[in-house]
Amino acid sequence: MLTVAALYHFTRFESPEALKAPLAKVACANGVRGTLLLAREGINGTIAGTREGIDRVLAHIRALPGCADLEWKESTAQEMPFGRMKVRLKAEIVTMGQPDVDPRASVGHYVEPQDWNELISAPDVVVIDTRNDYEVGIGTFDGAIDPQTRSFRDFPRWWQENAARFHNKRIAMFCTGGIRCEKSTNYLMSQGVDEVYHLKGGILKYLEQVPEEESLWQGECFVFDRRVSLKHGLKQGEHDLCHACRRPISAADKLSPDYEQGVSCPRCIGEYSNDDRARFREREHQIRLAAERGAEPHSKANRMPD
């Protein structure tokens, strides 16, 4: 059984490029795989490995400037959910495209998972899912508003277009692990919203701590690795991934005439040309050949959230 650690931390890295190689080295030396993003505003990512390997990487990260109080969320996987280890330099560790947003300055009120149900059931509270549309599509909280954004960069525009709907309401927001809410709550506060709340630890912490019989969560939670989705108790869910469009697909989706493994699904059948699908078929063919030779599986891990 492997340990999967999802983490983020906002801090000031003066030279994130200097941190890249040592971080990659300690991860690879300990057999840890996944993706870590470094930017001037901090670190974000998900990694997987043995208990010992994860502990060594986390110790390295905690020793980075301003990261002594790093928090992370853990789950397990029976098989390695990542193809390789990647450490990338980015302008933002989660892309919102708002240069004045700074979670280190202020964020909304944290709400513990055990207190979340009471908050979102209050009649004066509006609950907003800050994740992307394909994530919301397989699971969300009962009654939550779906902004139907293709990426997190779209959220500020959606808020500007819809803010009047939520006048005199308290706003409660949530995301997978908490990082998008750090930025979105800071953004709403800069827009004059007085009472903003967000789920501490995100959906993952809620699914870990809140018993299923008491839960207001419906469906599964999309995650950015080969497991694709998680359900209560952080057990692996039932969804797979369309490796053409990278969206989650269900068993019912695979029965559709629009589904072809690695080539198309009901959600992307109209998004690609015949030439695109020919390329996808050749890619699948090469993946099968590699598997028959016993080569390292082609990386089909999900992209990091944007």
mmCIF file of C-alpha atoms in Angstrom:
data_model
loop_
_atom_site.group_PDB
_atom_site.id
_atom_site.type_symbol
_atom_site.label_atom_id
_atom_site.label_comp_id
_atom_site.label_asym_id
_atom_site.label_seq_id
_atom_site.Cartn_x
_atom_site.Cartn_y
_atom_site.Cartn_z
ATOM 1 C CA MET A 1 0.000 0.000 0.000
ATOM 2 C CA LEU A 2 1.397 3.376 -1.046
ATOM 3 C CA THR A 3 0.911 6.721 0.675
ATOM 4 C CA VAL A 4 -0.432 9.652 -1.360
ATOM 5 C CA ALA A 5 0.196 13.138 0.030
ATOM 6 C CA ALA A 6 -1.622 16.202 -1.322
ATOM 7 C CA LEU A 7 -0.082 19.473 -0.183
ATOM 8 C CA TYR A 8 0.149 23.194 -0.736
ATOM 9 C CA HIS A 9 1.664 26.090 1.140
ATOM 10 C CA PHE A 10 1.710 29.792 0.428
ATOM 11 C CA THR A 11 5.016 31.382 1.333
ATOM 12 C CA ARG A 12 7.577 33.634 -0.323
ATOM 13 C CA PHE A 13 10.263 31.861 -2.347
ATOM 14 C CA GLU A 14 12.776 34.406 -3.597
ATOM 15 C CA SER A 15 14.394 31.917 -5.984
ATOM 16 C CA PRO A 16 12.067 28.969 -6.662
ATOM 17 C CA GLU A 17 14.327 27.895 -9.530
ATOM 18 C CA ALA A 18 17.070 27.147 -6.980
ATOM 19 C CA LEU A 19 14.726 24.797 -5.109
ATOM 20 C CA LYS A 20 13.757 22.700 -8.118
ATOM 21 C CA ALA A 21 16.729 20.358 -8.575
ATOM 22 C CA PRO A 22 17.284 19.502 -4.866
ATOM 23 C CA LEU A 23 13.557 18.751 -4.443
ATOM 24 C CA ALA A 24 13.479 16.518 -7.508
ATOM 25 C CA LYS A 25 16.636 14.754 -6.336
ATOM 26 C CA VAL A 26 15.296 13.828 -2.896
ATOM 27 C CA ALA A 27 11.993 12.657 -4.387
ATOM 28 C CA CYS A 28 13.604 10.477 -7.050
ATOM 29 C CA ALA A 29 16.185 9.086 -4.611
ATOM 30 C CA ASN A 30 13.315 7.830 -2.445
ATOM 31 C CA GLY A 31 11.149 6.414 -5.218
ATOM 32 C CA VAL A 32 8.521 9.128 -4.889
ATOM 33 C CA ARG A 33 6.498 10.140 -7.947
ATOM 34 C CA GLY A 34 3.961 12.836 -8.696
ATOM 35 C CA THR A 35 3.932 16.533 -9.539
ATOM 36 C CA LEU A 36 5.109 19.467 -7.456
ATOM 37 C CA LEU A 37 4.740 23.060 -8.604
ATOM 38 C CA LEU A 38 7.058 25.812 -7.392
ATOM 39 C CA ALA A 39 6.406 29.532 -7.744
ATOM 40 C CA ARG A 40 7.341 32.699 -5.919
ATOM 41 C CA GLU A 41 4.077 32.329 -3.983
ATOM 42 C CA GLY A 42 4.795 28.824 -2.682
ATOM 43 C CA ILE A 43 4.442 25.109 -3.438
ATOM 44 C CA ASN A 44 1.572 22.856 -4.526
ATOM 45 C CA GLY A 45 1.241 19.248 -5.627
ATOM 46 C CA THR A 46 0.508 15.606 -4.990
ATOM 47 C CA ILE A 47 3.100 12.864 -4.527
ATOM 48 C CA ALA A 48 3.003 9.131 -3.870
ATOM 49 C CA GLY A 49 5.439 6.570 -2.542
ATOM 50 C CA THR A 50 6.312 4.415 0.424
ATOM 51 C CA ARG A 51 5.720 5.763 3.914
ATOM 52 C CA GLU A 52 9.446 6.308 4.358
ATOM 53 C CA GLY A 53 9.843 7.990 0.988
ATOM 54 C CA ILE A 54 6.949 10.387 1.541
ATOM 55 C CA ASP A 55 8.236 11.281 5.001
ATOM 56 C CA ARG A 56 11.648 12.178 3.578
ATOM 57 C CA VAL A 57 10.192 14.410 0.872
ATOM 58 C CA LEU A 58 7.877 16.120 3.362
ATOM 59 C CA ALA A 59 10.825 16.719 5.704
ATOM 60 C CA HIS A 60 12.705 18.344 2.817
ATOM 61 C CA ILE A 61 9.739 20.588 2.009
ATOM 62 C CA ARG A 62 9.229 21.598 5.640
ATOM 63 C CA ALA A 63 12.846 22.777 5.679
ATOM 64 C CA LEU A 64 12.213 25.192 2.783
ATOM 65 C CA PRO A 65 11.815 28.911 3.630
ATOM 66 C CA GLY A 66 8.526 29.527 5.436
ATOM 67 C CA CYS A 67 7.326 25.911 5.181
ATOM 68 C CA ALA A 68 7.872 24.721 8.762
ATOM 69 C CA ASP A 69 4.099 24.640 9.390
ATOM 70 C CA LEU A 70 3.276 22.802 6.155
ATOM 71 C CA GLU A 71 0.043 20.797 6.289
ATOM 72 C CA TRP A 72 -0.943 17.996 3.948
ATOM 73 C CA LYS A 73 -3.663 15.416 3.391
ATOM 74 C CA GLU A 74 -2.976 11.722 3.018
ATOM 75 C CA SER A 75 -4.751 8.851 1.341
ATOM 76 C CA THR A 76 -3.595 5.476 0.020
ATOM 77 C CA ALA A 77 -3.255 3.706 -3.309
ATOM 78 C CA GLN A 78 -2.686 0.031 -4.047
ATOM 79 C CA GLU A 79 -0.715 0.899 -7.205
ATOM 80 C CA MET A 80 1.513 3.855 -8.042
ATOM 81 C CA PRO A 81 -0.878 6.563 -9.298
ATOM 82 C CA PHE A 82 1.820 8.562 -11.135
ATOM 83 C CA GLY A 83 4.088 7.702 -14.021
ATOM 84 C CA ARG A 84 7.099 9.766 -12.960
ATOM 85 C CA MET A 85 8.281 12.605 -10.755
ATOM 86 C CA LYS A 86 7.909 16.158 -12.073
ATOM 87 C CA VAL A 87 8.950 19.387 -10.360
ATOM 88 C CA ARG A 88 7.838 22.397 -12.378
ATOM 89 C CA LEU A 89 8.344 26.138 -12.118
ATOM 90 C CA LYS A 90 5.153 28.169 -12.554
ATOM 91 C CA ALA A 91 4.021 31.768 -12.294
ATOM 92 C CA GLU A 92 1.313 30.631 -9.820
ATOM 93 C CA ILE A 93 0.901 27.374 -7.905
ATOM 94 C CA VAL A 94 -2.782 27.483 -8.847
ATOM 95 C CA THR A 95 -3.598 29.806 -11.713
ATOM 96 C CA MET A 96 -6.164 32.513 -11.031
ATOM 97 C CA GLY A 97 -4.567 35.300 -13.049
ATOM 98 C CA GLN A 98 -5.208 37.961 -10.408
ATOM 99 C CA PRO A 99 -1.863 39.556 -9.465
ATOM 100 C CA ASP A 100 -3.298 41.376 -6.425
ATOM 101 C CA VAL A 101 -4.638 38.211 -4.795
ATOM 102 C CA ASP A 102 -2.439 37.212 -1.857
ATOM 103 C CA PRO A 103 -3.656 34.476 0.535
ATOM 104 C CA ARG A 104 -0.778 35.306 2.881
ATOM 105 C CA ALA A 105 -2.482 38.624 3.631
ATOM 106 C CA SER A 106 -5.982 37.359 4.437
ATOM 107 C CA VAL A 107 -8.366 34.510 3.685
ATOM 108 C CA GLY A 108 -11.915 33.602 4.614
ATOM 109 C CA HIS A 109 -12.968 31.875 7.822
ATOM 110 C CA TYR A 110 -11.839 28.244 7.965
ATOM 111 C CA VAL A 111 -14.611 25.778 8.747
ATOM 112 C CA GLU A 112 -13.723 22.361 10.135
ATOM 113 C CA PRO A 113 -15.269 19.379 8.305
ATOM 114 C CA GLN A 114 -17.411 18.463 11.312
ATOM 115 C CA ASP A 115 -18.952 21.983 11.300
ATOM 116 C CA TRP A 116 -19.466 22.237 7.530
ATOM 117 C CA ASN A 117 -22.917 20.635 7.354
ATOM 118 C CA GLU A 118 -24.400 23.096 9.811
ATOM 119 C CA LEU A 119 -22.971 26.077 7.950
ATOM 120 C CA ILE A 120 -24.097 25.115 4.449
ATOM 121 C CA SER A 121 -27.576 24.177 5.702
ATOM 122 C CA ALA A 122 -28.209 27.708 6.999
ATOM 123 C CA PRO A 123 -30.790 29.632 4.907
ATOM 124 C CA ASP A 124 -28.599 32.747 4.563
ATOM 125 C CA VAL A 125 -25.582 30.828 3.196
ATOM 126 C CA VAL A 126 -24.748 30.422 -0.486
ATOM 127 C CA VAL A 127 -22.467 27.454 -1.222
ATOM 128 C CA ILE A 128 -20.139 27.767 -4.227
ATOM 129 C CA ASP A 129 -18.048 24.991 -5.750
ATOM 130 C CA THR A 130 -14.814 26.632 -6.978
ATOM 131 C CA ARG A 131 -13.656 23.629 -9.031
ATOM 132 C CA ASN A 132 -13.791 23.172 -12.783
ATOM 133 C CA ASP A 133 -16.897 21.888 -14.541
ATOM 134 C CA TYR A 134 -15.556 18.379 -15.235
ATOM 135 C CA GLU A 135 -14.785 17.958 -11.534
ATOM 136 C CA VAL A 136 -18.196 19.163 -10.372
ATOM 137 C CA GLY A 137 -19.803 16.823 -12.892
ATOM 138 C CA ILE A 138 -19.047 13.686 -10.870
ATOM 139 C CA GLY A 139 -19.754 14.983 -7.379
ATOM 140 C CA THR A 140 -20.471 18.030 -5.236
ATOM 141 C CA PHE A 141 -22.278 19.101 -2.062
ATOM 142 C CA ASP A 142 -26.057 19.060 -2.022
ATOM 143 C CA GLY A 143 -27.350 22.455 -3.175
ATOM 144 C CA ALA A 144 -23.957 23.879 -4.182
ATOM 145 C CA ILE A 145 -23.738 26.346 -7.065
ATOM 146 C CA ASP A 146 -21.674 25.221 -10.039
ATOM 147 C CA PRO A 147 -20.039 28.222 -11.776
ATOM 148 C CA GLN A 148 -19.434 25.956 -14.825
ATOM 149 C CA THR A 149 -15.898 27.261 -15.261
ATOM 150 C CA ARG A 150 -13.449 25.516 -17.593
ATOM 151 C CA SER A 151 -10.507 26.682 -15.466
ATOM 152 C CA PHE A 152 -9.913 28.535 -12.207
ATOM 153 C CA ARG A 153 -8.840 31.571 -14.235
ATOM 154 C CA ASP A 154 -12.522 31.935 -15.237
ATOM 155 C CA PHE A 155 -13.759 32.264 -11.651
ATOM 156 C CA PRO A 156 -13.217 36.051 -11.191
ATOM 157 C CA ARG A 157 -15.211 36.815 -14.333
ATOM 158 C CA TRP A 158 -18.006 34.498 -13.193
ATOM 159 C CA TRP A 159 -18.104 36.274 -9.835
ATOM 160 C CA GLN A 160 -18.288 39.713 -11.435
ATOM 161 C CA GLU A 161 -21.226 38.570 -13.572
ATOM 162 C CA ASN A 162 -23.104 36.958 -10.679
ATOM 163 C CA ALA A 163 -22.160 38.886 -7.534
ATOM 164 C CA ALA A 164 -25.492 40.722 -7.383
ATOM 165 C CA ARG A 165 -27.291 37.391 -6.919
ATOM 166 C CA PHE A 166 -25.608 36.926 -3.556
ATOM 167 C CA HIS A 167 -26.235 40.315 -1.959
ATOM 168 C CA ASN A 168 -26.623 40.070 1.836
ATOM 169 C CA LYS A 169 -25.672 36.390 1.809
ATOM 170 C CA ARG A 170 -22.869 34.613 3.581
ATOM 171 C CA ILE A 171 -20.607 32.810 1.103
ATOM 172 C CA ALA A 172 -19.230 29.311 1.749
ATOM 173 C CA MET A 173 -16.775 27.894 -0.785
ATOM 174 C CA PHE A 174 -14.977 24.595 -1.190
ATOM 175 C CA CYS A 175 -12.547 22.795 -3.479
ATOM 176 C CA THR A 176 -10.620 19.511 -3.579
ATOM 177 C CA GLY A 177 -7.889 20.211 -1.047
ATOM 178 C CA GLY A 178 -8.293 23.858 -0.095
ATOM 179 C CA ILE A 179 -5.827 25.715 -2.289
ATOM 180 C CA ARG A 180 -8.305 27.313 -4.688
ATOM 181 C CA CYS A 181 -10.355 28.549 -1.742
ATOM 182 C CA GLU A 182 -7.307 30.304 -0.306
ATOM 183 C CA LYS A 183 -7.243 32.482 -3.403
ATOM 184 C CA SER A 184 -10.974 32.734 -4.076
ATOM 185 C CA THR A 185 -11.809 33.837 -0.518
ATOM 186 C CA ASN A 186 -9.065 36.466 -0.628
ATOM 187 C CA TYR A 187 -10.459 37.634 -3.971
ATOM 188 C CA LEU A 188 -14.038 37.913 -2.658
ATOM 189 C CA MET A 189 -12.848 39.862 0.359
ATOM 190 C CA SER A 190 -11.118 42.302 -2.002
ATOM 191 C CA GLN A 191 -14.497 42.653 -3.756
ATOM 192 C CA GLY A 192 -16.189 43.773 -0.539
ATOM 193 C CA VAL A 193 -17.743 40.494 0.602
ATOM 194 C CA ASP A 194 -17.771 40.617 4.409
ATOM 195 C CA GLU A 195 -18.545 37.025 5.389
ATOM 196 C CA VAL A 196 -16.631 34.403 3.429
ATOM 197 C CA TYR A 197 -16.055 30.843 4.646
ATOM 198 C CA HIS A 198 -14.242 27.851 3.220
ATOM 199 C CA LEU A 199 -13.952 24.180 4.046
ATOM 200 C CA LYS A 200 -10.648 23.539 5.822
ATOM 201 C CA GLY A 201 -8.751 20.746 4.121
ATOM 202 C CA GLY A 202 -11.242 20.704 1.276
ATOM 203 C CA ILE A 203 -13.412 17.842 0.098
ATOM 204 C CA LEU A 204 -10.664 15.318 0.790
ATOM 205 C CA LYS A 205 -10.592 16.127 4.500
ATOM 206 C CA TYR A 206 -14.404 16.107 4.645
ATOM 207 C CA LEU A 207 -14.611 12.662 3.013
ATOM 208 C CA GLU A 208 -11.956 11.421 5.430
ATOM 209 C CA GLN A 209 -13.516 12.741 8.634
ATOM 210 C CA VAL A 210 -17.299 12.923 8.152
ATOM 211 C CA PRO A 211 -19.156 9.583 8.323
ATOM 212 C CA GLU A 212 -20.991 8.706 5.129
ATOM 213 C CA GLU A 213 -24.323 8.450 6.938
ATOM 214 C CA GLU A 214 -23.954 12.093 8.063
ATOM 215 C CA SER A 215 -22.533 13.402 4.803
ATOM 216 C CA LEU A 216 -24.055 16.024 2.509
ATOM 217 C CA TRP A 217 -21.619 15.087 -0.258
ATOM 218 C CA GLN A 218 -23.108 13.486 -3.359
ATOM 219 C CA GLY A 219 -21.050 11.460 -5.835
ATOM 220 C CA GLU A 220 -17.280 11.147 -5.992
ATOM 221 C CA CYS A 221 -14.370 13.583 -5.789
ATOM 222 C CA PHE A 222 -12.142 13.969 -8.839
ATOM 223 C CA VAL A 223 -8.411 13.749 -8.059
ATOM 224 C CA PHE A 224 -5.436 14.557 -10.261
ATOM 225 C CA ASP A 225 -3.813 11.131 -10.487
ATOM 226 C CA ARG A 226 -4.498 7.688 -11.922
ATOM 227 C CA ARG A 227 -7.065 6.883 -9.258
ATOM 228 C CA VAL A 228 -9.320 9.497 -10.967
ATOM 229 C CA SER A 229 -11.861 9.729 -8.140
ATOM 230 C CA LEU A 230 -12.267 9.085 -4.421
ATOM 231 C CA LYS A 231 -15.333 8.476 -2.287
ATOM 232 C CA HIS A 232 -16.088 8.427 1.437
ATOM 233 C CA GLY A 233 -13.228 7.157 3.540
ATOM 234 C CA LEU A 234 -10.925 8.217 0.671
ATOM 235 C CA LYS A 235 -11.509 4.878 -1.026
ATOM 236 C CA GLN A 236 -10.892 4.764 -4.758
ATOM 237 C CA GLY A 237 -14.006 5.615 -6.748
ATOM 238 C CA GLU A 238 -15.594 4.066 -9.804
ATOM 239 C CA HIS A 239 -14.601 6.608 -12.447
ATOM 240 C CA ASP A 240 -12.019 6.220 -15.169
ATOM 241 C CA LEU A 241 -10.402 8.859 -17.362
ATOM 242 C CA CYS A 242 -10.957 9.629 -21.029
ATOM 243 C CA HIS A 243 -7.382 9.907 -22.246
ATOM 244 C CA ALA A 244 -8.446 12.032 -25.182
ATOM 245 C CA CYS A 245 -9.997 14.930 -23.247
ATOM 246 C CA ARG A 246 -8.764 14.074 -19.706
ATOM 247 C CA ARG A 247 -12.277 14.211 -18.253
ATOM 248 C CA PRO A 248 -13.674 11.611 -15.843
ATOM 249 C CA ILE A 249 -15.980 8.979 -17.325
ATOM 250 C CA SER A 250 -18.363 6.508 -15.713
ATOM 251 C CA ALA A 251 -19.186 2.909 -16.553
ATOM 252 C CA ALA A 252 -22.318 4.190 -18.321
ATOM 253 C CA ASP A 253 -20.176 6.521 -20.458
ATOM 254 C CA LYS A 254 -18.178 3.510 -21.649
ATOM 255 C CA LEU A 255 -21.364 1.919 -22.984
ATOM 256 C CA SER A 256 -22.018 4.908 -25.238
ATOM 257 C CA PRO A 257 -21.368 4.524 -28.981
ATOM 258 C CA ASP A 258 -19.299 7.707 -28.656
ATOM 259 C CA TYR A 259 -16.775 5.983 -26.392
ATOM 260 C CA GLU A 260 -13.559 4.524 -27.769
ATOM 261 C CA GLN A 261 -10.731 3.896 -25.342
ATOM 262 C CA GLY A 262 -8.149 6.647 -25.563
ATOM 263 C CA VAL A 263 -9.913 8.204 -28.559
ATOM 264 C CA SER A 264 -13.248 9.717 -27.542
ATOM 265 C CA CYS A 265 -16.046 9.813 -24.975
ATOM 266 C CA PRO A 266 -19.584 11.297 -24.931
ATOM 267 C CA ARG A 267 -18.180 14.594 -23.637
ATOM 268 C CA CYS A 268 -15.493 15.137 -26.259
ATOM 269 C CA ILE A 269 -16.841 13.367 -29.335
ATOM 270 C CA GLY A 270 -17.509 16.702 -31.045
ATOM 271 C CA GLU A 271 -14.339 18.448 -29.900
ATOM 272 C CA TYR A 272 -11.741 16.688 -32.046
ATOM 273 C CA SER A 273 -11.242 16.148 -35.766
ATOM 274 C CA ASN A 274 -10.876 12.808 -37.528
ATOM 275 C CA ASP A 275 -7.141 13.516 -37.803
ATOM 276 C CA ASP A 276 -6.994 14.042 -34.029
ATOM 277 C CA ARG A 277 -8.743 10.762 -33.383
ATOM 278 C CA ALA A 278 -6.381 8.975 -35.788
ATOM 279 C CA ARG A 279 -3.465 10.278 -33.712
ATOM 280 C CA PHE A 280 -5.168 9.150 -30.516
ATOM 281 C CA ARG A 281 -5.688 5.638 -31.943
ATOM 282 C CA GLU A 282 -2.013 5.396 -32.854
ATOM 283 C CA ARG A 283 -1.086 6.533 -29.341
ATOM 284 C CA GLU A 284 -3.276 3.807 -27.828
ATOM 285 C CA HIS A 285 -1.678 1.273 -30.169
ATOM 286 C CA GLN A 286 1.798 2.258 -28.985
ATOM 287 C CA ILE A 287 0.691 2.066 -25.356
ATOM 288 C CA ARG A 288 -0.588 -1.481 -25.877
ATOM 289 C CA LEU A 289 2.647 -2.510 -27.585
ATOM 290 C CA ALA A 290 4.675 -1.087 -24.706
ATOM 291 C CA ALA A 291 2.527 -2.957 -22.190
ATOM 292 C CA GLU A 292 3.036 -6.232 -24.094
ATOM 293 C CA ARG A 293 6.803 -5.684 -23.937
ATOM 294 C CA GLY A 294 6.562 -5.094 -20.207
ATOM 295 C CA ALA A 295 7.788 -1.526 -20.544
ATOM 296 C CA GLU A 296 6.974 1.221 -18.047
ATOM 297 C CA PRO A 297 3.276 2.134 -18.526
ATOM 298 C CA HIS A 298 2.587 5.279 -20.492
ATOM 299 C CA SER A 299 1.829 8.097 -18.080
ATOM 300 C CA LYS A 300 -1.901 8.730 -17.993
ATOM 301 C CA ALA A 301 -1.943 10.667 -14.757
ATOM 302 C CA ASN A 302 -4.202 13.670 -14.633
ATOM 303 C CA ARG A 303 -2.977 17.189 -15.085
ATOM 304 C CA MET A 304 -2.646 19.485 -12.101
ATOM 305 C CA PRO A 305 -5.713 21.636 -11.434
ATOM 306 C CA ASP A 306 -5.976 24.980 -13.232
#
